[in-house]
PDB file of C-alpha atoms and ligand atoms in Angstrom:
ATOM      1  CA  MET A   1      11.092  -7.463   7.986  1.00 98.00           C
ATOM      2  CA  GLN A   2      10.576  -3.646   8.718  1.00 98.00           C
ATOM      3  CA  LEU A   3       7.997  -1.122   7.543  1.00 98.00           C
ATOM      4  CA  VAL A   4       8.653   2.382   6.958  1.00 98.00           C
ATOM      5  CA  VAL A   5       5.670   4.510   6.171  1.00 98.00           C
ATOM      6  CA  ALA A   6       5.911   6.812   3.342  1.00 98.00           C
ATOM      7  CA  GLY A   7       2.529   8.176   3.190  1.00 98.00           C
ATOM      8  CA  ALA A   8      -0.349   7.123   5.071  1.00 97.00           C
ATOM      9  CA  GLY A   9      -3.184   9.558   4.296  1.00 95.00           C
ATOM     10  CA  PRO A  10      -6.479   9.016   2.438  1.00 95.00           C
ATOM     11  CA  ALA A  11      -7.688  10.322  -0.961  1.00 94.00           C
ATOM     12  CA  TYR A  12      -8.129  13.602   0.192  1.00 93.00           C
ATOM     13  CA  SER A  13      -7.247  15.712   3.524  1.00 92.00           C
ATOM     14  CA  ALA A  14      -6.156  18.823   5.115  1.00 92.00           C
ATOM     15  CA  ARG A  15      -3.911  17.529   7.586  1.00 91.00           C
ATOM     16  CA  PRO A  16      -0.535  18.349   7.117  1.00 90.00           C
ATOM     17  CA  GLY A  17       1.656  15.780   5.612  1.00 93.00           C
ATOM     18  CA  ALA A  18      -1.286  13.381   4.854  1.00 95.00           C
ATOM     19  CA  VAL A  19       0.076  12.461   1.272  1.00 97.00           C
ATOM     20  CA  GLY A  20      -1.223   9.393  -0.413  1.00 97.00           C
ATOM     21  CA  ALA A  21      -0.613   5.536   0.797  1.00 98.00           C
ATOM     22  CA  ALA A  22       3.292   4.572   0.501  1.00 98.00           C
ATOM     23  CA  TYR A  23       4.308   1.343   2.551  1.00 98.00           C
ATOM     24  CA  VAL A  24       8.291   0.454   2.173  1.00 98.00           C
ATOM     25  CA  LEU A  25       9.128  -3.083   3.310  1.00 98.00           C
ATOM     26  CA  LEU A  26      12.791  -3.489   3.571  1.00 98.00           C
ATOM     27  CA  GLU A  27      14.373  -6.594   4.045  1.00 98.00           C
ATOM     28  CA  ALA A  28      17.688  -8.233   3.721  1.00 97.00           C
ATOM     29  CA  GLY A  29      18.847  -5.398   1.592  1.00 97.00           C
ATOM     30  CA  HIS A  30      15.911  -5.103  -0.629  1.00 98.00           C
ATOM     31  CA  ALA A  31      12.755  -3.027  -0.845  1.00 98.00           C
ATOM     32  CA  ILE A  32       9.290  -3.038  -2.230  1.00 98.00           C
ATOM     33  CA  VAL A  33       6.507  -0.578  -1.847  1.00 98.00           C
ATOM     34  CA  LEU A  34       3.334  -0.916  -1.703  1.00 98.00           C
ATOM     35  CA  ASP A  35       0.919   1.709  -3.112  1.00 98.00           C
ATOM     36  CA  LEU A  36       2.698   4.898  -4.111  1.00 98.00           C
ATOM     37  CA  GLY A  37      -0.238   7.522  -3.966  1.00 98.00           C
ATOM     38  CA  HIS A  38      -0.401  11.517  -4.450  1.00 98.00           C
ATOM     39  CA  GLY A  39       2.531  13.352  -3.015  1.00 98.00           C
ATOM     40  CA  ALA A  40       4.312  10.165  -1.542  1.00 98.00           C
ATOM     41  CA  TYR A  41       7.265  10.375  -3.533  1.00 98.00           C
ATOM     42  CA  ALA A  42       9.306  12.309  -1.346  1.00 98.00           C
ATOM     43  CA  GLY A  43       9.008  10.055   1.564  1.00 98.00           C
ATOM     44  CA  LEU A  44       9.838   7.325  -0.504  1.00 98.00           C
ATOM     45  CA  ALA A  45      13.059   8.766  -1.492  1.00 98.00           C
ATOM     46  CA  GLN A  46      13.872   9.469   1.729  1.00 98.00           C
ATOM     47  CA  VAL A  47      13.836   5.685   2.632  1.00 97.00           C
ATOM     48  CA  VAL A  48      15.233   3.934  -0.517  1.00 98.00           C
ATOM     49  CA  GLU A  49      16.978   5.118  -3.515  1.00 98.00           C
ATOM     50  CA  PRO A  50      13.970   4.989  -5.977  1.00 98.00           C
ATOM     51  CA  SER A  51      16.003   3.101  -8.591  1.00 98.00           C
ATOM     52  CA  THR A  52      16.841   0.477  -6.612  1.00 98.00           C
ATOM     53  CA  LEU A  53      13.493  -0.923  -5.842  1.00 98.00           C
ATOM     54  CA  ASP A  54      13.018  -4.302  -6.342  1.00 98.00           C
ATOM     55  CA  ALA A  55       9.383  -3.365  -6.978  1.00 98.00           C
ATOM     56  CA  VAL A  56       6.002  -1.060  -6.785  1.00 98.00           C
ATOM     57  CA  LEU A  57       2.805  -3.029  -6.095  1.00 98.00           C
ATOM     58  CA  VAL A  58      -0.195  -0.965  -6.415  1.00 98.00           C
ATOM     59  CA  SER A  59      -3.731  -2.578  -4.952  1.00 98.00           C
ATOM     60  CA  HIS A  60      -6.054  -0.491  -7.166  1.00 98.00           C
ATOM     61  CA  LEU A  61      -6.483   1.785  -9.531  1.00 98.00           C
ATOM     62  CA  HIS A  62      -7.634   5.133  -7.604  1.00 97.00           C
ATOM     63  CA  PRO A  63      -4.964   7.821  -7.953  1.00 96.00           C
ATOM     64  CA  ASP A  64      -4.430   8.009  -3.986  1.00 96.00           C
ATOM     65  CA  HIS A  65      -2.968   4.689  -4.374  1.00 98.00           C
ATOM     66  CA  PHE A  66      -0.135   4.920  -7.613  1.00 98.00           C
ATOM     67  CA  VAL A  67      -0.140   8.490  -9.294  1.00 98.00           C
ATOM     68  CA  ASP A  68       3.542   9.263  -7.671  1.00 98.00           C
ATOM     69  CA  LEU A  69       4.536   6.318 -10.399  1.00 98.00           C
ATOM     70  CA  VAL A  70       4.432   9.448 -12.344  1.00 98.00           C
ATOM     71  CA  PRO A  71       7.757  11.371 -10.187  1.00 98.00           C
ATOM     72  CA  LEU A  72       9.193   7.715 -10.060  1.00 98.00           C
ATOM     73  CA  ARG A  73       9.171   7.771 -13.894  1.00 98.00           C
ATOM     74  CA  HIS A  74      10.527  11.183 -13.962  1.00 98.00           C
ATOM     75  CA  TYR A  75      13.227  10.243 -11.610  1.00 98.00           C
ATOM     76  CA  LEU A  76      14.230   7.279 -13.522  1.00 98.00           C
ATOM     77  CA  ARG A  77      14.075   8.753 -16.939  1.00 98.00           C
ATOM     78  CA  TYR A  78      15.831  12.182 -16.403  1.00 98.00           C
ATOM     79  CA  GLU A  79      18.505  11.049 -13.765  1.00 97.00           C
ATOM     80  CA  PHE A  80      20.186   8.302 -15.099  1.00 97.00           C
ATOM     81  CA  ARG A  81      21.592   7.792 -18.760  1.00 95.00           C
ATOM     82  CA  PRO A  82      20.313   5.276 -20.093  1.00 95.00           C
ATOM     83  CA  PRO A  83      17.270   5.601 -17.816  1.00 95.00           C
ATOM     84  CA  ARG A  84      16.687   3.214 -15.031  1.00 98.00           C
ATOM     85  CA  ARG A  85      14.186   0.819 -14.679  1.00 98.00           C
ATOM     86  CA  VAL A  86      11.675  -0.410 -12.041  1.00 98.00           C
ATOM     87  CA  ARG A  87       9.196  -3.229 -12.136  1.00 98.00           C
ATOM     88  CA  VAL A  88       5.631  -2.429 -11.311  1.00 98.00           C
ATOM     89  CA  VAL A  89       2.922  -5.020 -10.356  1.00 98.00           C
ATOM     90  CA  ALA A  90      -0.553  -3.696 -10.752  1.00 98.00           C
ATOM     91  CA  PRO A  91      -4.121  -4.045 -11.894  1.00 98.00           C
ATOM     92  CA  ALA A  92      -4.344  -3.864 -15.544  1.00 98.00           C
ATOM     93  CA  GLY A  93      -4.743  -0.758 -17.220  1.00 98.00           C
ATOM     94  CA  ILE A  94      -2.320   1.213 -15.031  1.00 98.00           C
ATOM     95  CA  GLU A  95       0.185   1.803 -18.193  1.00 98.00           C
ATOM     96  CA  ARG A  96      -2.538   3.257 -20.156  1.00 98.00           C
ATOM     97  CA  ARG A  97      -3.960   5.536 -17.346  1.00 97.00           C
ATOM     98  CA  LEU A  98      -0.207   7.065 -16.640  1.00 98.00           C
ATOM     99  CA  ASP A  99      -0.004   7.274 -20.746  1.00 98.00           C
ATOM    100  CA  ASP A 100      -3.308   9.164 -21.097  1.00 98.00           C
ATOM    101  CA  LEU A 101      -2.440  11.450 -18.071  1.00 97.00           C
ATOM    102  CA  HIS A 102       0.548  12.554 -19.919  1.00 96.00           C
ATOM    103  CA  ALA A 103      -1.292  12.322 -23.018  1.00 98.00           C
ATOM    104  CA  GLN A 104       1.882  10.495 -24.229  1.00 97.00           C
ATOM    105  CA  PRO A 105       1.765   6.909 -25.803  1.00 98.00           C
ATOM    106  CA  GLY A 106       4.838   5.148 -24.325  1.00 98.00           C
ATOM    107  CA  PHE A 107       5.128   7.720 -21.219  1.00 98.00           C
ATOM    108  CA  THR A 108       5.212   4.919 -18.874  1.00 98.00           C
ATOM    109  CA  ALA A 109       7.351   2.292 -20.469  1.00 98.00           C
ATOM    110  CA  GLU A 110      10.352   4.566 -20.994  1.00 97.00           C
ATOM    111  CA  ALA A 111      11.470   3.543 -17.246  1.00 98.00           C
ATOM    112  CA  LEU A 112       8.641   1.493 -15.691  1.00 98.00           C
ATOM    113  CA  ASP A 113       8.336  -2.732 -16.446  1.00 98.00           C
ATOM    114  CA  VAL A 114       4.483  -3.012 -15.860  1.00 98.00           C
ATOM    115  CA  GLU A 115       3.077  -6.547 -15.234  1.00 98.00           C
ATOM    116  CA  ASP A 116      -0.677  -7.370 -14.300  1.00 98.00           C
ATOM    117  CA  LEU A 117      -1.461  -7.943 -10.769  1.00 98.00           C
ATOM    118  CA  ALA A 118      -3.543 -11.316 -10.166  1.00 96.00           C
ATOM    119  CA  GLU A 119      -4.777 -13.246  -7.266  1.00 97.00           C
ATOM    120  CA  GLY A 120      -2.068 -15.591  -6.136  1.00 98.00           C
ATOM    121  CA  HIS A 121       1.334 -15.829  -5.007  1.00 98.00           C
ATOM    122  CA  LEU A 122       4.568 -14.449  -6.383  1.00 97.00           C
ATOM    123  CA  VAL A 123       8.193 -14.147  -4.956  1.00 98.00           C
ATOM    124  CA  ILE A 124       9.646 -10.530  -5.512  1.00 98.00           C
ATOM    125  CA  GLY A 125      13.618 -10.759  -4.112  1.00 98.00           C
ATOM    126  CA  PRO A 126      13.534 -11.816  -0.574  1.00 98.00           C
ATOM    127  CA  PHE A 127       9.502 -11.100  -0.124  1.00 98.00           C
ATOM    128  CA  SER A 128       7.009 -13.648  -0.662  1.00 98.00           C
ATOM    129  CA  ILE A 129       3.460 -11.992  -1.870  1.00 98.00           C
ATOM    130  CA  GLU A 130       0.186 -13.317  -1.514  1.00 98.00           C
ATOM    131  CA  ALA A 131      -2.590 -11.037  -3.669  1.00 98.00           C
ATOM    132  CA  ARG A 132      -6.174 -11.647  -2.757  1.00 98.00           C
ATOM    133  CA  ARG A 133      -9.263  -9.619  -4.463  1.00 98.00           C
ATOM    134  CA  ILE A 134     -11.481  -7.876  -2.330  1.00 98.00           C
ATOM    135  CA  THR A 135     -14.474  -5.549  -2.196  1.00 97.00           C
ATOM    136  CA  HIS A 136     -13.837  -2.037  -3.162  1.00 97.00           C
ATOM    137  CA  THR A 137     -13.177  -1.368  -7.017  1.00 96.00           C
ATOM    138  CA  ALA A 138     -13.538  -4.047  -9.782  1.00 95.00           C
ATOM    139  CA  ASP A 139     -10.341  -4.987  -9.549  1.00 97.00           C
ATOM    140  CA  SER A 140      -8.855  -4.366  -6.092  1.00 98.00           C
ATOM    141  CA  HIS A 141      -6.285  -6.370  -4.049  1.00 98.00           C
ATOM    142  CA  ALA A 142      -4.914  -7.017  -0.747  1.00 98.00           C
ATOM    143  CA  PHE A 143      -1.494  -8.384   0.153  1.00 98.00           C
ATOM    144  CA  ARG A 144       0.101 -10.203   2.609  1.00 98.00           C
ATOM    145  CA  VAL A 145       3.874  -9.980   2.529  1.00 98.00           C
ATOM    146  CA  VAL A 146       6.302 -12.244   4.704  1.00 98.00           C
ATOM    147  CA  PRO A 147      10.005 -13.143   3.811  1.00 98.00           C
ATOM    148  CA  VAL A 148      10.791 -15.872   2.007  1.00 98.00           C
ATOM    149  CA  THR A 149      12.694 -17.274   4.607  1.00 97.00           C
ATOM    150  CA  ARG A 150      10.285 -17.166   7.473  1.00 96.00           C
ATOM    151  CA  PRO A 151       6.811 -18.177   5.753  1.00 92.00           C
ATOM    152  CA  ASP A 152       4.844 -18.601   8.979  1.00 91.00           C
ATOM    153  CA  GLY A 153       5.567 -15.033   9.817  1.00 92.00           C
ATOM    154  CA  PRO A 154       4.755 -12.772  11.223  1.00 97.00           C
ATOM    155  CA  GLY A 155       3.743 -11.288   7.977  1.00 98.00           C
ATOM    156  CA  LEU A 156       2.031  -8.002   7.189  1.00 98.00           C
ATOM    157  CA  VAL A 157      -1.296  -7.752   5.573  1.00 98.00           C
ATOM    158  CA  TYR A 158      -2.217  -4.688   3.792  1.00 98.00           C
ATOM    159  CA  SER A 159      -5.643  -3.780   3.249  1.00 98.00           C
ATOM    160  CA  GLY A 160      -5.418  -1.306   0.153  1.00 98.00           C
ATOM    161  CA  ASP A 161      -8.865   0.253   0.374  1.00 97.00           C
ATOM    162  CA  CYS A 162     -11.561  -2.358   1.126  1.00 97.00           C
ATOM    163  CA  GLY A 163     -15.231  -2.536   1.506  1.00 96.00           C
ATOM    164  CA  ARG A 164     -15.570  -5.499   3.846  1.00 97.00           C
ATOM    165  CA  ALA A 165     -13.105  -6.102   6.884  1.00 97.00           C
ATOM    166  CA  PHE A 166     -13.341 -10.093   6.573  1.00 98.00           C
ATOM    167  CA  ASP A 167     -12.992  -9.855   3.018  1.00 98.00           C
ATOM    168  CA  LEU A 168      -8.992  -9.769   4.531  1.00 98.00           C
ATOM    169  CA  ALA A 169      -9.368 -12.779   6.744  1.00 98.00           C
ATOM    170  CA  PRO A 170      -8.098 -15.598   4.614  1.00 98.00           C
ATOM    171  CA  LEU A 171      -4.950 -13.790   4.103  1.00 98.00           C
ATOM    172  CA  ILE A 172      -4.464 -13.413   7.806  1.00 98.00           C
ATOM    173  CA  ARG A 173      -2.303 -15.959  10.086  1.00 97.00           C
ATOM    174  CA  PRO A 174      -2.216 -15.246  14.060  1.00 98.00           C
ATOM    175  CA  GLY A 175       0.599 -13.291  15.478  1.00 98.00           C
ATOM    176  CA  ASP A 176       0.479 -11.136  11.715  1.00 98.00           C
ATOM    177  CA  ALA A 177       0.515  -7.410  11.705  1.00 98.00           C
ATOM    178  CA  LEU A 178      -2.802  -5.878  10.233  1.00 98.00           C
ATOM    179  CA  LEU A 179      -2.068  -2.452   8.213  1.00 98.00           C
ATOM    180  CA  VAL A 180      -5.811  -1.730   7.536  1.00 98.00           C
ATOM    181  CA  GLU A 181      -7.715   1.276   6.218  1.00 98.00           C
ATOM    182  CA  ALA A 182     -10.050   2.688   8.390  1.00 97.00           C
ATOM    183  CA  THR A 183     -11.227   5.799   6.312  1.00 96.00           C
ATOM    184  CA  PHE A 184     -14.753   6.496   8.101  1.00 95.00           C
ATOM    185  CA  GLY A 185     -12.613   6.521  11.612  1.00 96.00           C
ATOM    186  CA  THR A 186     -15.068   5.830  14.468  1.00 96.00           C
ATOM    187  CA  GLY A 187     -17.885   5.137  11.910  1.00 95.00           C
ATOM    188  CA  PRO A 188     -20.145   4.284  10.733  1.00 95.00           C
ATOM    189  CA  VAL A 189     -19.265   3.923   6.936  1.00 94.00           C
ATOM    190  CA  PRO A 190     -22.231   5.123   5.241  1.00 94.00           C
ATOM    191  CA  VAL A 191     -24.125   2.579   3.055  1.00 93.00           C
ATOM    192  CA  GLY A 192     -22.776   1.752  -0.076  1.00 92.00           C
ATOM    193  CA  ASP A 193     -19.273   3.216   0.632  1.00 94.00           C
ATOM    194  CA  MET A 194     -16.371   1.143  -0.108  1.00 96.00           C
ATOM    195  CA  HIS A 195     -14.296   1.565   3.021  1.00 97.00           C
ATOM    196  CA  LEU A 196     -13.701   0.411   6.703  1.00 97.00           C
ATOM    197  CA  ASP A 197     -13.805   2.125   9.972  1.00 97.00           C
ATOM    198  CA  ALA A 198     -12.331   1.469  13.554  1.00 98.00           C
ATOM    199  CA  PRO A 199     -14.929  -1.039  14.663  1.00 98.00           C
ATOM    200  CA  SER A 200     -14.880  -3.509  11.719  1.00 98.00           C
ATOM    201  CA  VAL A 201     -11.160  -3.486  11.626  1.00 98.00           C
ATOM    202  CA  ALA A 202     -10.844  -4.202  15.600  1.00 98.00           C
ATOM    203  CA  GLU A 203     -13.467  -6.834  15.021  1.00 98.00           C
ATOM    204  CA  LEU A 204     -11.251  -8.309  12.197  1.00 98.00           C
ATOM    205  CA  ALA A 205      -8.366  -8.105  14.236  1.00 98.00           C
ATOM    206  CA  THR A 206      -9.626 -10.147  17.022  1.00 98.00           C
ATOM    207  CA  ALA A 207     -11.277 -12.852  15.208  1.00 98.00           C
ATOM    208  CA  THR A 208      -8.329 -13.420  13.169  1.00 98.00           C
ATOM    209  CA  GLU A 209      -5.827 -13.498  16.235  1.00 98.00           C
ATOM    210  CA  ALA A 210      -3.616 -10.578  14.320  1.00 98.00           C
ATOM    211  CA  GLY A 211      -0.370  -9.580  16.799  1.00 98.00           C
ATOM    212  CA  ARG A 212      -1.158  -5.988  16.069  1.00 98.00           C
ATOM    213  CA  LEU A 213      -3.291  -3.454  14.573  1.00 98.00           C
ATOM    214  CA  LEU A 214      -1.737  -0.439  12.263  1.00 98.00           C
ATOM    215  CA  ILE A 215      -4.507   1.983  11.411  1.00 98.00           C
ATOM    216  CA  THR A 216      -4.131   4.064   8.260  1.00 98.00           C
ATOM    217  CA  HIS A 217      -5.844   6.158   5.862  1.00 97.00           C
ATOM    218  CA  VAL A 218      -8.188   7.912   8.054  1.00 97.00           C
ATOM    219  CA  LEU A 219     -10.145  10.781   6.317  1.00 94.00           C
ATOM    220  CA  GLY A 220      -8.871  14.408   8.409  1.00 88.00           C
ATOM    221  CA  THR A 221     -12.551  15.180   9.896  1.00 86.00           C
ATOM    222  CA  HIS A 222     -12.362  12.378  12.345  1.00 90.00           C
ATOM    223  CA  ASP A 223      -9.979  12.812  15.800  1.00 93.00           C
ATOM    224  CA  LEU A 224      -6.921  10.283  15.427  1.00 95.00           C
ATOM    225  CA  ASP A 225      -7.066   9.838  19.335  1.00 96.00           C
ATOM    226  CA  GLY A 226     -10.981   8.987  19.212  1.00 97.00           C
ATOM    227  CA  VAL A 227     -10.104   6.474  16.351  1.00 97.00           C
ATOM    228  CA  ALA A 228      -7.277   4.541  18.292  1.00 98.00           C
ATOM    229  CA  ALA A 229      -9.971   4.579  21.545  1.00 98.00           C
ATOM    230  CA  ALA A 230     -12.782   3.198  19.228  1.00 98.00           C
ATOM    231  CA  ALA A 231     -10.248   0.477  17.796  1.00 98.00           C
ATOM    232  CA  ARG A 232      -8.797  -0.814  21.318  1.00 98.00           C
ATOM    233  CA  SER A 233     -12.448  -1.111  22.394  1.00 98.00           C
ATOM    234  CA  GLY A 234     -12.782  -3.754  20.047  1.00 98.00           C
ATOM    235  CA  TYR A 235      -9.238  -5.198  20.204  1.00 98.00           C
ATOM    236  CA  ALA A 236      -6.867  -6.074  23.222  1.00 98.00           C
ATOM    237  CA  GLY A 237      -3.474  -6.181  21.234  1.00 98.00           C
ATOM    238  CA  ASP A 238      -1.635  -3.059  20.318  1.00 98.00           C
ATOM    239  CA  VAL A 239      -2.997  -0.331  17.911  1.00 98.00           C
ATOM    240  CA  ARG A 240      -1.218   2.473  16.283  1.00 98.00           C
ATOM    241  CA  ILE A 241      -2.133   5.162  13.973  1.00 97.00           C
ATOM    242  CA  VAL A 242       0.584   5.010  11.529  1.00 98.00           C
ATOM    243  CA  GLU A 243       1.749   8.219  10.510  1.00 97.00           C
ATOM    244  CA  PRO A 244       4.932   9.282   7.358  1.00 97.00           C
ATOM    245  CA  GLY A 245       8.345   8.282   8.967  1.00 97.00           C
ATOM    246  CA  ASP A 246       7.020   5.443  11.246  1.00 98.00           C
ATOM    247  CA  ARG A 247       9.290   2.739  11.192  1.00 98.00           C
ATOM    248  CA  ILE A 248       8.251  -0.661  12.439  1.00 98.00           C
ATOM    249  CA  ASP A 249       9.613  -3.845  13.061  1.00 98.00           C
ATOM    250  CA  LEU A 250       7.500  -6.705  12.389  1.00 96.00           C
TER     251      LEU A 250
HETATM  252 ZN1   ZN B   1      -9.681   3.093  -3.080  1.00 65.39          ZN
END
């Protein structure tokens, strides 16, 4: 299984190329994407022909994690006769939000097959996916993805946005790659803010015996070298801050 980063930015950033979250997973000629945030559609389309996606999985309904479903919908709707369709698994309500954004009932359904995301397991193509509810919005999930043919992993555990690092622990098996947000960089996380920092994700990676730590979603005000150093001081394994275009074999 290969991870290709199409977007790794936070909710806002002046850092060039810091578009919203979008992480493509490739396996056996199939592709899914975890989140599709602002500006990430172009990066996605560089990795995979978007109409061939097996599914888009959305962790939670903050726009930096889903709003580029709009260009995906337009592409499917206007580039093909008849329109092609892509499956979207997302927290309940996303269809109405996208329709409202466009002030057009039925906007989403013209090209996207939306189904509600729930805790538990699902299989999409060659991917086995476990979703688990975590602390962030009232309906936020993290994912563990592993090839169906290799259920013991290593898998990829993706945090989405997360307010408590150890919410992710039940998803993680030793050796898994952790793709984890560290919005507040070297920390600390302001009291009441539902995000993580590098020290907390490093503590999680050590405690769960993760195989590697892939840090993402860092606010643009933080020095990335300093963030990586903060993570390495708490975790002895491989640490990398991911950027769009990164291709990582898992
Ligand atoms: Zn969020």
